[in-house]
mmCIF file of C-alpha atoms and ligand atoms in Angstrom:
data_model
loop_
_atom_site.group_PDB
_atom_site.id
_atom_site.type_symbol
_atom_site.label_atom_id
_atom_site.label_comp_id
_atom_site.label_asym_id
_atom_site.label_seq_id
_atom_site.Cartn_x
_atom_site.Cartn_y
_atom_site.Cartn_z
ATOM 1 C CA UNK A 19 32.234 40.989 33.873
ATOM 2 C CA UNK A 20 34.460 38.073 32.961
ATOM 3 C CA UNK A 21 33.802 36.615 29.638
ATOM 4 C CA UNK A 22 32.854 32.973 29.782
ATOM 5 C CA UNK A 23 33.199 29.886 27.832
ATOM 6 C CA UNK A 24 31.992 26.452 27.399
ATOM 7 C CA UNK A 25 33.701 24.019 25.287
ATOM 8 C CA UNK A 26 31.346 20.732 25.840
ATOM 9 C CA UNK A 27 28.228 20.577 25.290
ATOM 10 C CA UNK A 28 25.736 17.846 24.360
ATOM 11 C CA UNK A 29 22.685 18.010 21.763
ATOM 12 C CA UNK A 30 19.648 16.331 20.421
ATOM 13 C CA UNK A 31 21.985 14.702 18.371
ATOM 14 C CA UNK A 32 23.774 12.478 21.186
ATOM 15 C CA UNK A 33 22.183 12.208 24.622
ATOM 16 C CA UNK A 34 21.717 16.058 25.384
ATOM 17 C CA UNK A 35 17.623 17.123 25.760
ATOM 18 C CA UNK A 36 18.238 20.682 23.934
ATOM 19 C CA UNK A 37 19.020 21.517 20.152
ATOM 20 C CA UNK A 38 22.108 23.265 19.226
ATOM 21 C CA UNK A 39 20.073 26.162 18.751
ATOM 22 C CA UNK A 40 18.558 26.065 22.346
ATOM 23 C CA UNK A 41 21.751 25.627 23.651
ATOM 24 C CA UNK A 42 23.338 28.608 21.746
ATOM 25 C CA UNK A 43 20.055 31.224 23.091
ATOM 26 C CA UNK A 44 21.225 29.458 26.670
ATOM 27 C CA UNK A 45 24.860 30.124 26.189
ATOM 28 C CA UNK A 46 24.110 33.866 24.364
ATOM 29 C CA UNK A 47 22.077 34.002 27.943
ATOM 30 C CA UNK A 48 24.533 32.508 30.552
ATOM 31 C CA UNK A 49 27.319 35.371 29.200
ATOM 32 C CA UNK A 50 29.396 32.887 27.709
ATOM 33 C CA UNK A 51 31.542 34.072 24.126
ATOM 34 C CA UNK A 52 32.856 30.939 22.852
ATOM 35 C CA UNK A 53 31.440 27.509 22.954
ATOM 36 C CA UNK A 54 31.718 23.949 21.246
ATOM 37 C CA UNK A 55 29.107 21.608 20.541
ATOM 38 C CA UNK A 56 30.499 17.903 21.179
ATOM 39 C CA UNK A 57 28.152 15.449 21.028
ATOM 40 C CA UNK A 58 29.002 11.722 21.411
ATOM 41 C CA UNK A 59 30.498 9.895 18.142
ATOM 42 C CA UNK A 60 28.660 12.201 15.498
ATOM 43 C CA UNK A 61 28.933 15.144 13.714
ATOM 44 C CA UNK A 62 25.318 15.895 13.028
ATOM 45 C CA UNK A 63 24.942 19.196 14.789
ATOM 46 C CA UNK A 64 27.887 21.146 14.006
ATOM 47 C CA UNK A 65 26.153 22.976 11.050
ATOM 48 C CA UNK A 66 23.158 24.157 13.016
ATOM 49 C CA UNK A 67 25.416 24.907 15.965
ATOM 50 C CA UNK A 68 27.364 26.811 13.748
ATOM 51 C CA UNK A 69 24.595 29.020 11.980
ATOM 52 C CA UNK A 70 23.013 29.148 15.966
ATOM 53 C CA UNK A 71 25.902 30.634 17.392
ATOM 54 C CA UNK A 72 26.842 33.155 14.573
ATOM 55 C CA UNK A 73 23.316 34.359 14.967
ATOM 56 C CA UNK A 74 24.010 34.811 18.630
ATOM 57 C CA UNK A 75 27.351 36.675 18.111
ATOM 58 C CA UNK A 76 29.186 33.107 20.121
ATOM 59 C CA UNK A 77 32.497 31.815 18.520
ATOM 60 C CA UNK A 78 32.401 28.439 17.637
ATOM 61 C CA UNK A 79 34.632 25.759 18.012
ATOM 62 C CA UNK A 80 33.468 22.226 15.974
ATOM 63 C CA UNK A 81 33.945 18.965 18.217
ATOM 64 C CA UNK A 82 32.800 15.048 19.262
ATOM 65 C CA UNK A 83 33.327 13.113 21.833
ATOM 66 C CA UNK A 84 34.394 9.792 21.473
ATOM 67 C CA UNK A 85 33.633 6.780 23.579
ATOM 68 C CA UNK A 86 36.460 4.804 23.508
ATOM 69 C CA UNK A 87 36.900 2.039 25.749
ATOM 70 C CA UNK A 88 40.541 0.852 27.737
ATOM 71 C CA UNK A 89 41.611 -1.766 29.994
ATOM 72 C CA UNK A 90 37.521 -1.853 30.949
ATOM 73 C CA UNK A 91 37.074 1.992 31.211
ATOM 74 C CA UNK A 92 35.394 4.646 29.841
ATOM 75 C CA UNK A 93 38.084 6.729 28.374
ATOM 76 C CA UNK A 94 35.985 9.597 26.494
ATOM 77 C CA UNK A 95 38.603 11.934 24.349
ATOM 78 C CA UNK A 96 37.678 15.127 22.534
ATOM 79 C CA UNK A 97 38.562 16.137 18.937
ATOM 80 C CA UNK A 98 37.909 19.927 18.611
ATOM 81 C CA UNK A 99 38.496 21.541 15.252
ATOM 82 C CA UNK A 100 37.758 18.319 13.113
ATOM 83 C CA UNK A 101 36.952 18.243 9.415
ATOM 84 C CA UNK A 102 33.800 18.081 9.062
ATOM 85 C CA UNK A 103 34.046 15.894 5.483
ATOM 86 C CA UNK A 104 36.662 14.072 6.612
ATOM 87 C CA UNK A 105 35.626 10.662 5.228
ATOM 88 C CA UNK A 106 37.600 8.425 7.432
ATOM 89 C CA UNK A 107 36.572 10.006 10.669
ATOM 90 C CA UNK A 108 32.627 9.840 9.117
ATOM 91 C CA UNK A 109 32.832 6.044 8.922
ATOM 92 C CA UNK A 110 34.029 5.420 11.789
ATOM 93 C CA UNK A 111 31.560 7.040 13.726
ATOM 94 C CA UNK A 112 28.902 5.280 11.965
ATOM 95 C CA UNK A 113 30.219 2.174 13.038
ATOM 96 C CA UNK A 114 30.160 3.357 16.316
ATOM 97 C CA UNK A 115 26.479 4.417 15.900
ATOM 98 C CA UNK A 116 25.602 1.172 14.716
ATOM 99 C CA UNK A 117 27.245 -0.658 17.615
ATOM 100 C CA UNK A 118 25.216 1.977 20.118
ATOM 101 C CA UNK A 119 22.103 0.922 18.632
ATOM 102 C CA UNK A 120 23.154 -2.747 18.356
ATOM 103 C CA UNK A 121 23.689 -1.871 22.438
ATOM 104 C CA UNK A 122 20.463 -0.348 23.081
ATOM 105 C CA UNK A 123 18.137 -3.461 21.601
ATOM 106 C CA UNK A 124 20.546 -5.529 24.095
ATOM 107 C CA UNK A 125 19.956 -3.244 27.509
ATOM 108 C CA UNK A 126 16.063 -3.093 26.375
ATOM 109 C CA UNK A 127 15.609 -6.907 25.878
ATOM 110 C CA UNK A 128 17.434 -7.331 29.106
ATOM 111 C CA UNK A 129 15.158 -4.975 30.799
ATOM 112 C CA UNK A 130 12.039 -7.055 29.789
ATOM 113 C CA UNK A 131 13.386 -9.787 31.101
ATOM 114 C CA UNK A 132 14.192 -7.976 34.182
ATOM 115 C CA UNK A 133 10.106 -7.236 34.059
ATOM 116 C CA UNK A 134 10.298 -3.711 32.806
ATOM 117 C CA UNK A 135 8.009 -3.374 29.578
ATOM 118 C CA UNK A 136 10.384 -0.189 28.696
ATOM 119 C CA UNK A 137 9.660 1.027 25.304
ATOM 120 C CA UNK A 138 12.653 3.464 24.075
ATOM 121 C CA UNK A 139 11.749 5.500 21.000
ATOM 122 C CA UNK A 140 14.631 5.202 18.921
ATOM 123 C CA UNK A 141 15.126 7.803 16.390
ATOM 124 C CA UNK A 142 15.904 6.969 12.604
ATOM 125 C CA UNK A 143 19.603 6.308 12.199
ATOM 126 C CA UNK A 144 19.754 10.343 10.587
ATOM 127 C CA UNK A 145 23.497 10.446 12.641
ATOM 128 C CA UNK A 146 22.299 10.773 15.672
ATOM 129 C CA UNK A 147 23.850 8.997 18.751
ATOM 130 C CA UNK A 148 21.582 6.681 20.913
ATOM 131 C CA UNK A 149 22.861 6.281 24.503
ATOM 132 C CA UNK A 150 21.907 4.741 28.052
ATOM 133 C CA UNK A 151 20.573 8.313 28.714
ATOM 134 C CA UNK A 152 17.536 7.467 26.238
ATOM 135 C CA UNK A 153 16.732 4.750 28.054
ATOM 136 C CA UNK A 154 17.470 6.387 31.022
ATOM 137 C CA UNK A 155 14.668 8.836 30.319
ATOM 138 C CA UNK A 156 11.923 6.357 29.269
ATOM 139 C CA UNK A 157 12.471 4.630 32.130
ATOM 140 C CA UNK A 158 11.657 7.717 34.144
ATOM 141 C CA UNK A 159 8.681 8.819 31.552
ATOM 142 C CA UNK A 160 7.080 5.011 32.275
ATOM 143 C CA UNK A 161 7.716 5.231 35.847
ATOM 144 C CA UNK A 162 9.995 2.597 36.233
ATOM 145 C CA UNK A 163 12.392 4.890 38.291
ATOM 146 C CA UNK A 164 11.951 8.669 39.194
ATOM 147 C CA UNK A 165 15.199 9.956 37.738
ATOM 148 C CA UNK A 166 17.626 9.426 35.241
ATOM 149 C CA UNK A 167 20.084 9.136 38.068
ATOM 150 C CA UNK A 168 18.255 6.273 39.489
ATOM 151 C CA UNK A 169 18.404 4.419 36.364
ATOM 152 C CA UNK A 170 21.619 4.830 36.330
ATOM 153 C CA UNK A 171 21.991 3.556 39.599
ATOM 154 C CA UNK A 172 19.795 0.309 39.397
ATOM 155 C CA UNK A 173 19.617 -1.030 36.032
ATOM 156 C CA UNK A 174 22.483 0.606 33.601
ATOM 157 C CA UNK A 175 25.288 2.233 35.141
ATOM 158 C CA UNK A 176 28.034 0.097 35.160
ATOM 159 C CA UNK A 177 28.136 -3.542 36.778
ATOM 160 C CA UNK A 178 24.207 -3.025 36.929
ATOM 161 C CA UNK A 179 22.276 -6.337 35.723
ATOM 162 C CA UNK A 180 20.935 -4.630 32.787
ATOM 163 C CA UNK A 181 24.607 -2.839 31.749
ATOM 164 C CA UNK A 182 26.219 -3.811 28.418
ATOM 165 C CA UNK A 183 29.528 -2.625 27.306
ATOM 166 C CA UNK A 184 30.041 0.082 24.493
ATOM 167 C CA UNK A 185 31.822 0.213 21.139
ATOM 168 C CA UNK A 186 35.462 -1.379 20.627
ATOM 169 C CA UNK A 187 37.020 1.918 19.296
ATOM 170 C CA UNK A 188 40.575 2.502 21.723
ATOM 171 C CA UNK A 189 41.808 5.479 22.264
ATOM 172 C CA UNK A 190 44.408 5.008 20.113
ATOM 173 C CA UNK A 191 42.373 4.979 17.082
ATOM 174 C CA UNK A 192 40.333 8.025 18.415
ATOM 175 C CA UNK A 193 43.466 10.138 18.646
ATOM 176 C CA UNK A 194 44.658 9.579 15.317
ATOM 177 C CA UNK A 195 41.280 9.654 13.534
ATOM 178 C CA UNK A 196 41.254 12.943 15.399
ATOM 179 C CA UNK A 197 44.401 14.626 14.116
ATOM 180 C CA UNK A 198 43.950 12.507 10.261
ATOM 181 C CA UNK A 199 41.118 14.803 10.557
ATOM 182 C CA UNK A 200 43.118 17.810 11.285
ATOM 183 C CA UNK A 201 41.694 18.065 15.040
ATOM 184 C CA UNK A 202 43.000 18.587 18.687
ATOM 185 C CA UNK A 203 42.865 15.605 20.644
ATOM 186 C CA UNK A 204 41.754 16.159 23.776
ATOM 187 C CA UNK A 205 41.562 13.808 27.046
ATOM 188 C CA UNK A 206 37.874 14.916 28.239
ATOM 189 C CA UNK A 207 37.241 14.298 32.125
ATOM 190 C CA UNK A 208 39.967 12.568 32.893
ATOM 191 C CA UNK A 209 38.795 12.105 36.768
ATOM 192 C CA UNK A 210 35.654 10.309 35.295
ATOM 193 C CA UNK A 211 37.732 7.386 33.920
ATOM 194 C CA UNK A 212 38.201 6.163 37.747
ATOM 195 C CA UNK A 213 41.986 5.575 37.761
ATOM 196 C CA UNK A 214 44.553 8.186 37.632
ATOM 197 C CA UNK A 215 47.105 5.758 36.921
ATOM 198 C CA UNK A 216 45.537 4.753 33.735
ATOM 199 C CA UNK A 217 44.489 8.062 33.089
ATOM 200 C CA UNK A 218 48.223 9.101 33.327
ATOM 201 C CA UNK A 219 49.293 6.111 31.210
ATOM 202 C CA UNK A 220 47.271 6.852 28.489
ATOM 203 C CA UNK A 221 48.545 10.624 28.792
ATOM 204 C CA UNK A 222 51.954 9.822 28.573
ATOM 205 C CA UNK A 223 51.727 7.070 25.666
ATOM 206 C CA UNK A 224 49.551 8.505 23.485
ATOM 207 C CA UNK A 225 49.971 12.158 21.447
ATOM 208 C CA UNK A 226 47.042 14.385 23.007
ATOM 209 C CA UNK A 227 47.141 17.650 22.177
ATOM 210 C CA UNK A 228 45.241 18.747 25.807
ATOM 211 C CA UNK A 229 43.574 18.179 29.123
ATOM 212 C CA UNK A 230 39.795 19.184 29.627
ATOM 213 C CA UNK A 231 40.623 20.443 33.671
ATOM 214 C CA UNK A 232 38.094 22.580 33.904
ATOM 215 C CA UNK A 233 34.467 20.118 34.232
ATOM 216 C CA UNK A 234 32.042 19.505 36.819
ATOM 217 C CA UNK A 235 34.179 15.638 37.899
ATOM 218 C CA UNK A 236 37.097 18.128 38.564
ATOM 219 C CA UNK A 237 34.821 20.832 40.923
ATOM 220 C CA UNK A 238 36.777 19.359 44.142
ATOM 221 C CA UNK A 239 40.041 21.952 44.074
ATOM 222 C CA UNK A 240 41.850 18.972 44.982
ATOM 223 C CA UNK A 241 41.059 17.327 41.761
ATOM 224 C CA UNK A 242 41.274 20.513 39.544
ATOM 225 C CA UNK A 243 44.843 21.372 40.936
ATOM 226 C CA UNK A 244 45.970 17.926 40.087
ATOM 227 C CA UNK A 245 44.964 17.835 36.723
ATOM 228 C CA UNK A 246 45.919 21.416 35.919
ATOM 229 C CA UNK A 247 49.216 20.354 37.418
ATOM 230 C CA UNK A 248 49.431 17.676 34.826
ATOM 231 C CA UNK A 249 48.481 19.954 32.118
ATOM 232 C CA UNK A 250 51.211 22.335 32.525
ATOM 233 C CA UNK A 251 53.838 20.071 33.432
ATOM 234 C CA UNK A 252 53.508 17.974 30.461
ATOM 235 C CA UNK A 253 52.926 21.188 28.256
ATOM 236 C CA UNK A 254 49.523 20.276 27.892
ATOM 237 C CA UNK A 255 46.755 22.488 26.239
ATOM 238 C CA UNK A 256 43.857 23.422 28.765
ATOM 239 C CA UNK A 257 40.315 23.544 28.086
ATOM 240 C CA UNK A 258 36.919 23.357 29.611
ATOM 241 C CA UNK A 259 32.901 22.728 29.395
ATOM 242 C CA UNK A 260 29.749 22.160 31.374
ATOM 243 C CA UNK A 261 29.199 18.637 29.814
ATOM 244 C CA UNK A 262 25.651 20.275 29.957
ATOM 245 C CA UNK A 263 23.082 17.607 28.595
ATOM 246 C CA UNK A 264 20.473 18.888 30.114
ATOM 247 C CA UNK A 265 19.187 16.268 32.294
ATOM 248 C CA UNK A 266 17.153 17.015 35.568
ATOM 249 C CA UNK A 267 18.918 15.280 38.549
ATOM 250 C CA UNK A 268 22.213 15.427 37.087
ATOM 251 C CA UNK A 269 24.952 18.018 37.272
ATOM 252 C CA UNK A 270 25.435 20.339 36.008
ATOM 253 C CA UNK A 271 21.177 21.171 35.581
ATOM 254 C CA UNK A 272 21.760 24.448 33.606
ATOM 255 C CA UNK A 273 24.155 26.499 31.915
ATOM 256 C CA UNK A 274 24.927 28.780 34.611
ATOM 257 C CA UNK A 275 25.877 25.941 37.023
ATOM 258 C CA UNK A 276 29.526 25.615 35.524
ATOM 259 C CA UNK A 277 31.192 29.152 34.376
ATOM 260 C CA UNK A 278 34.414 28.726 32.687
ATOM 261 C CA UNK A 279 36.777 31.625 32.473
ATOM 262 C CA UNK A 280 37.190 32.132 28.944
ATOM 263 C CA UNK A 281 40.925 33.651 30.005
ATOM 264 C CA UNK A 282 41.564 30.506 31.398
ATOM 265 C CA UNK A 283 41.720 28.821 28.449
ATOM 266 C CA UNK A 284 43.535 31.304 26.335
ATOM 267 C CA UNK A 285 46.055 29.467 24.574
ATOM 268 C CA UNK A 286 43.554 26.449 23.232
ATOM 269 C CA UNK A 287 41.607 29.685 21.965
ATOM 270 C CA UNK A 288 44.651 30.849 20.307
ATOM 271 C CA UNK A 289 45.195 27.449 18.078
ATOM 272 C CA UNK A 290 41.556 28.647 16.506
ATOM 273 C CA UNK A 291 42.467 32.608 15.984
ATOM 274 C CA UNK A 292 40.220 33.269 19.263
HETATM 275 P P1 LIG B 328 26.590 5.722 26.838
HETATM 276 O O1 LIG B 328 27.343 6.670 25.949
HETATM 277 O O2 LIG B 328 25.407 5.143 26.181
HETATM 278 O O3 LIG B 328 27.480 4.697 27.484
HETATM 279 O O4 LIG B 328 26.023 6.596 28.033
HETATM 280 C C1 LIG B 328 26.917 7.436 28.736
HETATM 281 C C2 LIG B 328 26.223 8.746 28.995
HETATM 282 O O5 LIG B 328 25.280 8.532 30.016
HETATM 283 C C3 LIG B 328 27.136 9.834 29.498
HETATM 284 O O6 LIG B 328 27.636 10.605 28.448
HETATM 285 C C4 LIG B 328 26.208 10.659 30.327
HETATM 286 O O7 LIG B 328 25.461 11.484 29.492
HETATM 287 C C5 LIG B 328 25.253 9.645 30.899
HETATM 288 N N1 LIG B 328 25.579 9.130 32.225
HETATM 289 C C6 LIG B 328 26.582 8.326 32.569
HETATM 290 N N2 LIG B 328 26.530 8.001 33.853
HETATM 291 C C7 LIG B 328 25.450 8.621 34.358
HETATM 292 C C8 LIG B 328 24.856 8.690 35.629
HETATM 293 N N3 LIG B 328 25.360 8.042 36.682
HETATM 294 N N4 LIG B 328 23.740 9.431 35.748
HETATM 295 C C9 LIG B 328 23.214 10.072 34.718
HETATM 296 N N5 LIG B 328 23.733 10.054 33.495
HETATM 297 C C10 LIG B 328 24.835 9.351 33.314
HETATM 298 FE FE1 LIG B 329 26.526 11.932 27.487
HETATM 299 FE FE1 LIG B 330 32.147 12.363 28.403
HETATM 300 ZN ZN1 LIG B 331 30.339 14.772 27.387
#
């Protein structure tokens, strides 16, 4: 059997519904050898991740995602193999924290006045990452909508009356907090910013260190071949994850939905001895 891998993942600690040490019994489960936790704009988990998947017998890769926003999009990009104390990259992402809580009291308030009483348990700041995909969920748990999806859809996707834009870190500063912390930087999904143009912009201006081809925005082969294209033409390192968070109603629903050939990514394993 193929040996499989899964280099995003998302926690309790950003907007995923499982702990890191679900999510390493799940992996340890699903037959994959090598994962990375990379929750959105903290660190939290990466110590219980890394005791979890030890236990498990899974190599472990450290990571975050960061939300970074240009020319109006959602450009997320990947550091994997950050320091974990590196004190510059630690502030940062507690501003960013504080601006997705600042965020969240803005959608809610906008929601009352849209006539939902929502109530979104917010957890103590801790490091954790609040996102739409909290209020997402109480929305569905007070039966506003039936699915996260549909909240999505109506009130706080994008362009949606209740919608408020996220953090001002660029992805500039993301890449070079990134490799000040001694990371990979890594364009995540690049099919989910919505422009290939800009997506290739950025990928030619800036100094990524890879391409995540392999994720569930890329299942078309049409897609995948393009960016894998990219990736090798432009020398490009190659990885790949679920970008499991758990949620009912959105893909992918469970670990097993996404398999990533661990051989596929072979030489962004090598840069960590795997
Ligand atoms: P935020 O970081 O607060 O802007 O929320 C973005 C997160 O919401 C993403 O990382 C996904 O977890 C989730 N998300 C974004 N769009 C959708 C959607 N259409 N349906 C369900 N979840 C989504
Ligand atoms: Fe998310
Ligand atoms: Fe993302
Ligand atoms: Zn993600």
């Amino acid at each position: 059997m193929k040996e499989l891998a899964d280099l995003h993942l998302h926690s309790t600690n950003s907007d995923g519904i499982y702990t890191p040490r679900e999510l390493a019994d799940q992996a340890k489960a699903a037959g994959i050898t090598v994962l990375s936790l990379t929750d959105h704009d903290t660190l939290k988990g990466l110590p219980e991740m890394d005791i979890a998947a030890r236990e498990t017998g899974i190599a472990f890769i450290p990571g975050v995602e960061f939300s970074t926003r240009w020319e109006n999009r959602q450009v997320h990009i990947i550091g994997y193999g950050i320091d974990e104390h590196n004190a510059l990259l630690l502030e940062r992402l507690a501003d960013v924290r504080n601006a997705r809580r600042n965020r969240l009291e803005k959608i809610v308030k906008r929601l009352h006045e849209l006539g939902m009483d929502v109530d979104v348990p917010v957890p103590a700041e801790g490091q954790r990452a609040v996102g739409r995909p909290h209020i997402a969920r109480a929305l569905v748990a007070q039966g506003y909508v039936r699915t996260v999806q549909e909240a999505f859809d109506k009130y706080i996707g994008e362009g949606k009356p209740a919608y408020r834009p996220q953090t001002k870190m660029t992805p500039p500063e993301a890449v070079m907090l990134i490799h000040q912390a001694g990371g990979l930087a890594v364009q995540a999904h690049p099919e989910e910013i919505g422009d290939r143009a800009l997506a290739l912009k950025l990928l030619g201006a800036l100094a990524y260190d890879g391409i995540e081809v392999y994720h569930p925005s890329a299942k078309e082969i049409e897609t995948e071949g393009f960016w894998l294209n990219i990736a090798t033409e432009r020398k490009l390192l190659i990885t790949g994850g679920s970008d499991f968070h758990g949620n009912p109603g959105r893909f992918p629903e469970s670990l097993t939905e996404w398999p990533v050939q661990r051989e596929k990514l072979q030489d962004f394993l090598r840069r960590f001895g795997l």
